[in-house]
């Protein structure tokens, strides 16, 4: 479009009240040094350091002491749930793998040996180092087979150790089955 073809907007009828003038506040000498803010920040830090209740809430002697995570909101290590018969609950639908934004789930499905489902996973790996713990996988799962638990003790000396395979994920379930982790009724309803 040529410049002479540019559509001309109708001139706006400005009123005096449409314009707000803001004056820059004058800083005092003390404010220009930023010392009141520095001392104010230090006072807050020391107040928290010596407040017994806050100290007890925030300091744990890890690893001797473990912090109790809030199950309803914390998303930690994954688990693969078992059904009532102790079999892996996953039906290898690939919904979690598809939904995962970090591409850290890798599934291989096979024909199920059981009559009540078509497929099951013969391989199910999650790269716990690559995961961003967003919870999209558990939201996507139609059978609540994958969940994020309140566990946060993720240690390993090699990258391979941090790739949790099907058996390891089932072991996490066996360890945490008494806990019903996060509750997201607005989305999952479980
Ligand atoms: S929590 Fe998020 S990033 Fe981690 S495996 Fe699930 S979908 Fe992927
Ligand atoms: S979404 Fe659920 S059922 Fe489907 S592959 Fe993932 S864990 Fe298995």
PDB file of C-alpha atoms and ligand atoms in Angstrom:
ATOM      1  CA  UNK A   1       0.000   0.000   0.000  1.00  0.00           C
ATOM      2  CA  UNK A   2       1.396   3.431  -0.971  1.00  0.00           C
ATOM      3  CA  UNK A   3       1.927   5.952   1.721  1.00  0.00           C
ATOM      4  CA  UNK A   4      -0.731   8.197   0.204  1.00  0.00           C
ATOM      5  CA  UNK A   5      -3.197   5.303   0.459  1.00  0.00           C
ATOM      6  CA  UNK A   6      -2.750   4.904   4.205  1.00  0.00           C
ATOM      7  CA  UNK A   7      -6.098   5.121   5.854  1.00  0.00           C
ATOM      8  CA  UNK A   8      -6.381   8.286   7.861  1.00  0.00           C
ATOM      9  CA  UNK A   9      -7.839   7.783  11.317  1.00  0.00           C
ATOM     10  CA  UNK A  10     -10.267  10.405  12.487  1.00  0.00           C
ATOM     11  CA  UNK A  11      -8.617  12.836  14.851  1.00  0.00           C
ATOM     12  CA  UNK A  12      -9.508  12.068  18.458  1.00  0.00           C
ATOM     13  CA  UNK A  13     -11.198  14.670  20.473  1.00  0.00           C
ATOM     14  CA  UNK A  14      -8.839  14.857  23.466  1.00  0.00           C
ATOM     15  CA  UNK A  15     -10.084  16.152  26.772  1.00  0.00           C
ATOM     16  CA  UNK A  16      -7.895  17.573  29.485  1.00  0.00           C
ATOM     17  CA  UNK A  17      -8.841  14.691  31.820  1.00  0.00           C
ATOM     18  CA  UNK A  18      -7.440  12.119  29.346  1.00  0.00           C
ATOM     19  CA  UNK A  19      -3.903  13.198  30.180  1.00  0.00           C
ATOM     20  CA  UNK A  20      -2.378  12.301  33.526  1.00  0.00           C
ATOM     21  CA  UNK A  21       0.876  13.977  34.449  1.00  0.00           C
ATOM     22  CA  UNK A  22       3.056  11.996  36.829  1.00  0.00           C
ATOM     23  CA  UNK A  23       5.868  13.804  38.584  1.00  0.00           C
ATOM     24  CA  UNK A  24       9.016  11.872  39.319  1.00  0.00           C
ATOM     25  CA  UNK A  25       9.382  11.706  43.120  1.00  0.00           C
ATOM     26  CA  UNK A  26      12.435  13.396  44.555  1.00  0.00           C
ATOM     27  CA  UNK A  27      14.736  10.971  46.379  1.00  0.00           C
ATOM     28  CA  UNK A  28      16.305  12.028  49.632  1.00  0.00           C
ATOM     29  CA  UNK A  29      20.057  11.674  50.154  1.00  0.00           C
ATOM     30  CA  UNK A  30      19.514   8.541  52.281  1.00  0.00           C
ATOM     31  CA  UNK A  31      17.347   7.010  49.581  1.00  0.00           C
ATOM     32  CA  UNK A  32      19.959   7.771  46.953  1.00  0.00           C
ATOM     33  CA  UNK A  33      22.459   5.726  48.990  1.00  0.00           C
ATOM     34  CA  UNK A  34      19.962   2.804  49.174  1.00  0.00           C
ATOM     35  CA  UNK A  35      21.111   2.187  52.754  1.00  0.00           C
ATOM     36  CA  UNK A  36      17.616   2.152  54.314  1.00  0.00           C
ATOM     37  CA  UNK A  37      16.585  -0.547  51.839  1.00  0.00           C
ATOM     38  CA  UNK A  38      19.756  -2.563  52.480  1.00  0.00           C
ATOM     39  CA  UNK A  39      19.282  -2.404  56.253  1.00  0.00           C
ATOM     40  CA  UNK A  40      15.590  -3.138  55.892  1.00  0.00           C
ATOM     41  CA  UNK A  41      16.403  -6.294  53.910  1.00  0.00           C
ATOM     42  CA  UNK A  42      19.038  -7.362  56.449  1.00  0.00           C
ATOM     43  CA  UNK A  43      16.576  -6.798  59.307  1.00  0.00           C
ATOM     44  CA  UNK A  44      14.084  -9.118  57.609  1.00  0.00           C
ATOM     45  CA  UNK A  45      16.778 -11.754  57.109  1.00  0.00           C
ATOM     46  CA  UNK A  46      17.900 -11.639  60.747  1.00  0.00           C
ATOM     47  CA  UNK A  47      14.320 -11.640  61.980  1.00  0.00           C
ATOM     48  CA  UNK A  48      13.727 -14.899  60.121  1.00  0.00           C
ATOM     49  CA  UNK A  49      17.055 -16.355  61.282  1.00  0.00           C
ATOM     50  CA  UNK A  50      16.182 -15.959  64.934  1.00  0.00           C
ATOM     51  CA  UNK A  51      12.510 -16.680  64.823  1.00  0.00           C
ATOM     52  CA  UNK A  52      12.177 -20.171  66.271  1.00  0.00           C
ATOM     53  CA  UNK A  53       8.932 -21.043  64.546  1.00  0.00           C
ATOM     54  CA  UNK A  54      10.197 -19.990  61.131  1.00  0.00           C
ATOM     55  CA  UNK A  55      13.527 -21.737  61.709  1.00  0.00           C
ATOM     56  CA  UNK A  56      11.772 -24.976  62.582  1.00  0.00           C
ATOM     57  CA  UNK A  57       9.614 -24.703  59.517  1.00  0.00           C
ATOM     58  CA  UNK A  58      12.330 -23.910  57.025  1.00  0.00           C
ATOM     59  CA  UNK A  59      15.493 -25.695  58.169  1.00  0.00           C
ATOM     60  CA  UNK A  60      15.884 -29.466  57.921  1.00  0.00           C
ATOM     61  CA  UNK A  61      19.096 -31.395  58.496  1.00  0.00           C
ATOM     62  CA  UNK A  62      18.982 -33.259  55.188  1.00  0.00           C
ATOM     63  CA  UNK A  63      19.550 -36.156  54.596  1.00  0.00           C
ATOM     64  CA  UNK A  64      19.048 -37.208  58.236  1.00  0.00           C
ATOM     65  CA  UNK A  65      15.789 -35.315  58.286  1.00  0.00           C
ATOM     66  CA  UNK A  66      13.376 -35.410  55.381  1.00  0.00           C
ATOM     67  CA  UNK A  67      10.998 -32.671  54.528  1.00  0.00           C
ATOM     68  CA  UNK A  68       7.347 -33.654  54.338  1.00  0.00           C
ATOM     69  CA  UNK A  69       6.095 -32.432  50.998  1.00  0.00           C
ATOM     70  CA  UNK A  70       2.537 -31.228  50.606  1.00  0.00           C
ATOM     71  CA  UNK A  71       0.988 -34.130  48.749  1.00  0.00           C
ATOM     72  CA  UNK A  72      -1.830 -32.103  47.333  1.00  0.00           C
ATOM     73  CA  UNK A  73       0.471 -29.806  45.379  1.00  0.00           C
ATOM     74  CA  UNK A  74       3.934 -31.352  45.078  1.00  0.00           C
ATOM     75  CA  UNK A  75       4.876 -33.191  41.903  1.00  0.00           C
ATOM     76  CA  UNK A  76       7.854 -35.462  42.385  1.00  0.00           C
ATOM     77  CA  UNK A  77       9.078 -38.816  41.143  1.00  0.00           C
ATOM     78  CA  UNK A  78       6.664 -40.664  38.865  1.00  0.00           C
ATOM     79  CA  UNK A  79       5.046 -43.977  39.557  1.00  0.00           C
ATOM     80  CA  UNK A  80       3.256 -46.486  37.360  1.00  0.00           C
ATOM     81  CA  UNK A  81       0.210 -47.739  39.165  1.00  0.00           C
ATOM     82  CA  UNK A  82      -0.941 -51.326  39.371  1.00  0.00           C
ATOM     83  CA  UNK A  83      -4.526 -52.446  38.911  1.00  0.00           C
ATOM     84  CA  UNK A  84      -6.494 -54.546  41.444  1.00  0.00           C
ATOM     85  CA  UNK A  85      -4.792 -57.701  40.176  1.00  0.00           C
ATOM     86  CA  UNK A  86      -1.293 -56.277  40.587  1.00  0.00           C
ATOM     87  CA  UNK A  87      -0.708 -55.836  36.860  1.00  0.00           C
ATOM     88  CA  UNK A  88       0.613 -52.628  35.388  1.00  0.00           C
ATOM     89  CA  UNK A  89      -2.433 -50.403  34.925  1.00  0.00           C
ATOM     90  CA  UNK A  90      -1.084 -48.733  31.789  1.00  0.00           C
ATOM     91  CA  UNK A  91      -2.853 -49.645  28.552  1.00  0.00           C
ATOM     92  CA  UNK A  92      -0.098 -48.266  26.280  1.00  0.00           C
ATOM     93  CA  UNK A  93      -2.285 -45.611  24.707  1.00  0.00           C
ATOM     94  CA  UNK A  94       0.659 -43.187  24.319  1.00  0.00           C
ATOM     95  CA  UNK A  95      -1.402 -40.238  25.563  1.00  0.00           C
ATOM     96  CA  UNK A  96       1.202 -39.308  28.180  1.00  0.00           C
ATOM     97  CA  UNK A  97       4.066 -39.586  25.716  1.00  0.00           C
ATOM     98  CA  UNK A  98       2.176 -37.375  23.290  1.00  0.00           C
ATOM     99  CA  UNK A  99       1.303 -34.788  25.932  1.00  0.00           C
ATOM    100  CA  UNK A 100       4.768 -34.602  27.461  1.00  0.00           C
ATOM    101  CA  UNK A 101       6.333 -31.257  26.530  1.00  0.00           C
ATOM    102  CA  UNK A 102       9.831 -32.419  27.450  1.00  0.00           C
ATOM    103  CA  UNK A 103       9.691 -35.591  25.327  1.00  0.00           C
ATOM    104  CA  UNK A 104      11.039 -37.623  28.189  1.00  0.00           C
ATOM    105  CA  UNK A 105       8.594 -40.564  28.084  1.00  0.00           C
ATOM    106  CA  UNK A 106       9.321 -43.496  25.786  1.00  0.00           C
ATOM    107  CA  UNK A 107       6.850 -46.341  25.531  1.00  0.00           C
ATOM    108  CA  UNK A 108       6.770 -49.535  23.538  1.00  0.00           C
ATOM    109  CA  UNK A 109       3.420 -51.236  23.469  1.00  0.00           C
ATOM    110  CA  UNK A 110       2.570 -54.844  22.712  1.00  0.00           C
ATOM    111  CA  UNK A 111      -0.554 -56.960  22.428  1.00  0.00           C
ATOM    112  CA  UNK A 112      -1.819 -57.644  25.888  1.00  0.00           C
ATOM    113  CA  UNK A 113      -1.821 -61.231  27.196  1.00  0.00           C
ATOM    114  CA  UNK A 114      -4.960 -60.336  29.147  1.00  0.00           C
ATOM    115  CA  UNK A 115      -8.496 -60.272  27.803  1.00  0.00           C
ATOM    116  CA  UNK A 116      -9.612 -57.071  29.453  1.00  0.00           C
ATOM    117  CA  UNK A 117      -7.346 -54.800  27.438  1.00  0.00           C
ATOM    118  CA  UNK A 118      -5.845 -54.546  24.001  1.00  0.00           C
ATOM    119  CA  UNK A 119      -2.316 -53.424  24.784  1.00  0.00           C
ATOM    120  CA  UNK A 120       0.160 -53.038  27.596  1.00  0.00           C
ATOM    121  CA  UNK A 121       3.636 -51.506  27.798  1.00  0.00           C
ATOM    122  CA  UNK A 122       6.606 -53.814  27.365  1.00  0.00           C
ATOM    123  CA  UNK A 123       8.887 -50.816  27.748  1.00  0.00           C
ATOM    124  CA  UNK A 124       8.118 -47.639  29.661  1.00  0.00           C
ATOM    125  CA  UNK A 125      10.968 -45.234  30.339  1.00  0.00           C
ATOM    126  CA  UNK A 126      10.903 -41.776  31.872  1.00  0.00           C
ATOM    127  CA  UNK A 127      14.024 -39.634  31.872  1.00  0.00           C
ATOM    128  CA  UNK A 128      13.695 -38.042  35.303  1.00  0.00           C
ATOM    129  CA  UNK A 129      16.487 -35.573  34.549  1.00  0.00           C
ATOM    130  CA  UNK A 130      14.793 -34.276  31.461  1.00  0.00           C
ATOM    131  CA  UNK A 131      11.337 -34.101  33.039  1.00  0.00           C
ATOM    132  CA  UNK A 132      10.085 -30.687  34.095  1.00  0.00           C
ATOM    133  CA  UNK A 133       7.486 -32.157  36.504  1.00  0.00           C
ATOM    134  CA  UNK A 134       4.623 -30.338  34.874  1.00  0.00           C
ATOM    135  CA  UNK A 135       2.102 -33.132  35.464  1.00  0.00           C
ATOM    136  CA  UNK A 136       0.797 -33.177  31.903  1.00  0.00           C
ATOM    137  CA  UNK A 137       1.338 -36.936  31.690  1.00  0.00           C
ATOM    138  CA  UNK A 138      -0.935 -37.703  34.633  1.00  0.00           C
ATOM    139  CA  UNK A 139      -3.518 -35.270  33.337  1.00  0.00           C
ATOM    140  CA  UNK A 140      -3.491 -37.021  29.955  1.00  0.00           C
ATOM    141  CA  UNK A 141      -3.715 -40.586  31.247  1.00  0.00           C
ATOM    142  CA  UNK A 142      -7.233 -41.971  30.744  1.00  0.00           C
ATOM    143  CA  UNK A 143      -6.802 -44.738  33.322  1.00  0.00           C
ATOM    144  CA  UNK A 144      -4.798 -42.909  36.038  1.00  0.00           C
ATOM    145  CA  UNK A 145      -1.883 -45.256  35.465  1.00  0.00           C
ATOM    146  CA  UNK A 146       0.834 -42.647  35.749  1.00  0.00           C
ATOM    147  CA  UNK A 147       1.085 -40.274  38.687  1.00  0.00           C
ATOM    148  CA  UNK A 148       3.624 -37.965  40.234  1.00  0.00           C
ATOM    149  CA  UNK A 149       4.325 -38.751  43.865  1.00  0.00           C
ATOM    150  CA  UNK A 150       5.528 -36.517  46.712  1.00  0.00           C
ATOM    151  CA  UNK A 151       8.924 -38.303  46.603  1.00  0.00           C
ATOM    152  CA  UNK A 152      11.816 -35.990  45.887  1.00  0.00           C
ATOM    153  CA  UNK A 153      14.901 -38.044  46.725  1.00  0.00           C
ATOM    154  CA  UNK A 154      16.210 -38.369  43.214  1.00  0.00           C
ATOM    155  CA  UNK A 155      19.826 -39.401  43.259  1.00  0.00           C
ATOM    156  CA  UNK A 156      22.003 -41.246  40.831  1.00  0.00           C
ATOM    157  CA  UNK A 157      25.642 -41.229  39.813  1.00  0.00           C
ATOM    158  CA  UNK A 158      25.008 -41.742  36.104  1.00  0.00           C
ATOM    159  CA  UNK A 159      22.479 -40.419  33.660  1.00  0.00           C
ATOM    160  CA  UNK A 160      21.270 -43.969  32.955  1.00  0.00           C
ATOM    161  CA  UNK A 161      20.340 -44.417  36.602  1.00  0.00           C
ATOM    162  CA  UNK A 162      17.995 -41.468  36.282  1.00  0.00           C
ATOM    163  CA  UNK A 163      16.037 -43.083  33.488  1.00  0.00           C
ATOM    164  CA  UNK A 164      13.274 -44.881  35.339  1.00  0.00           C
ATOM    165  CA  UNK A 165      12.088 -47.952  33.502  1.00  0.00           C
ATOM    166  CA  UNK A 166       8.841 -49.831  33.944  1.00  0.00           C
ATOM    167  CA  UNK A 167      10.055 -51.969  36.846  1.00  0.00           C
ATOM    168  CA  UNK A 168      11.492 -49.020  38.703  1.00  0.00           C
ATOM    169  CA  UNK A 169       8.296 -47.030  38.217  1.00  0.00           C
ATOM    170  CA  UNK A 170       6.265 -49.949  39.528  1.00  0.00           C
ATOM    171  CA  UNK A 171       8.597 -50.143  42.523  1.00  0.00           C
ATOM    172  CA  UNK A 172       7.849 -46.491  43.257  1.00  0.00           C
ATOM    173  CA  UNK A 173       4.174 -47.422  43.229  1.00  0.00           C
ATOM    174  CA  UNK A 174       4.778 -50.313  45.642  1.00  0.00           C
ATOM    175  CA  UNK A 175       6.602 -47.912  47.945  1.00  0.00           C
ATOM    176  CA  UNK A 176       4.038 -45.131  47.798  1.00  0.00           C
ATOM    177  CA  UNK A 177       0.743 -46.922  47.174  1.00  0.00           C
ATOM    178  CA  UNK A 178      -0.636 -45.836  50.541  1.00  0.00           C
ATOM    179  CA  UNK A 179      -0.309 -42.246  49.426  1.00  0.00           C
ATOM    180  CA  UNK A 180      -2.786 -40.803  47.049  1.00  0.00           C
ATOM    181  CA  UNK A 181      -0.700 -38.039  45.592  1.00  0.00           C
ATOM    182  CA  UNK A 182      -1.844 -34.737  44.278  1.00  0.00           C
ATOM    183  CA  UNK A 183      -5.475 -34.092  43.926  1.00  0.00           C
ATOM    184  CA  UNK A 184      -6.490 -32.070  40.891  1.00  0.00           C
ATOM    185  CA  UNK A 185     -10.262 -32.452  40.903  1.00  0.00           C
ATOM    186  CA  UNK A 186     -10.764 -29.594  38.492  1.00  0.00           C
ATOM    187  CA  UNK A 187      -8.928 -31.511  35.811  1.00  0.00           C
ATOM    188  CA  UNK A 188      -8.596 -35.190  36.625  1.00  0.00           C
ATOM    189  CA  UNK A 189     -11.371 -35.616  39.127  1.00  0.00           C
ATOM    190  CA  UNK A 190      -9.614 -38.389  40.980  1.00  0.00           C
TER     191      UNK A 190
HETATM  192  S1  LIG B   1       5.728 -34.408  34.343  1.00  0.00           S
HETATM  193 FE1  LIG B   1       5.622 -33.274  32.401  1.00  0.00          FE
HETATM  194  S2  LIG B   1       7.714 -33.332  31.613  1.00  0.00           S
HETATM  195 FE2  LIG B   1       7.591 -34.898  33.199  1.00  0.00          FE
HETATM  196  S3  LIG B   1       7.103 -36.786  32.130  1.00  0.00           S
HETATM  197 FE3  LIG B   1       5.166 -35.878  32.777  1.00  0.00          FE
HETATM  198  S4  LIG B   1       4.508 -34.652  31.034  1.00  0.00           S
HETATM  199 FE4  LIG B   1       6.671 -35.091  30.735  1.00  0.00          FE
HETATM  200  S1  LIG B   2      -1.443 -42.241  29.238  1.00  0.00           S
HETATM  201 FE1  LIG B   2      -1.608 -43.747  30.883  1.00  0.00          FE
HETATM  202  S2  LIG B   2      -2.377 -45.598  29.889  1.00  0.00           S
HETATM  203 FE2  LIG B   2      -1.652 -44.233  28.274  1.00  0.00          FE
HETATM  204  S3  LIG B   2       0.471 -44.862  27.911  1.00  0.00           S
HETATM  205 FE3  LIG B   2       0.557 -43.226  29.412  1.00  0.00          FE
HETATM  206  S4  LIG B   2       0.495 -44.249  31.409  1.00  0.00           S
HETATM  207 FE4  LIG B   2      -0.149 -45.732  29.884  1.00  0.00          FE
END
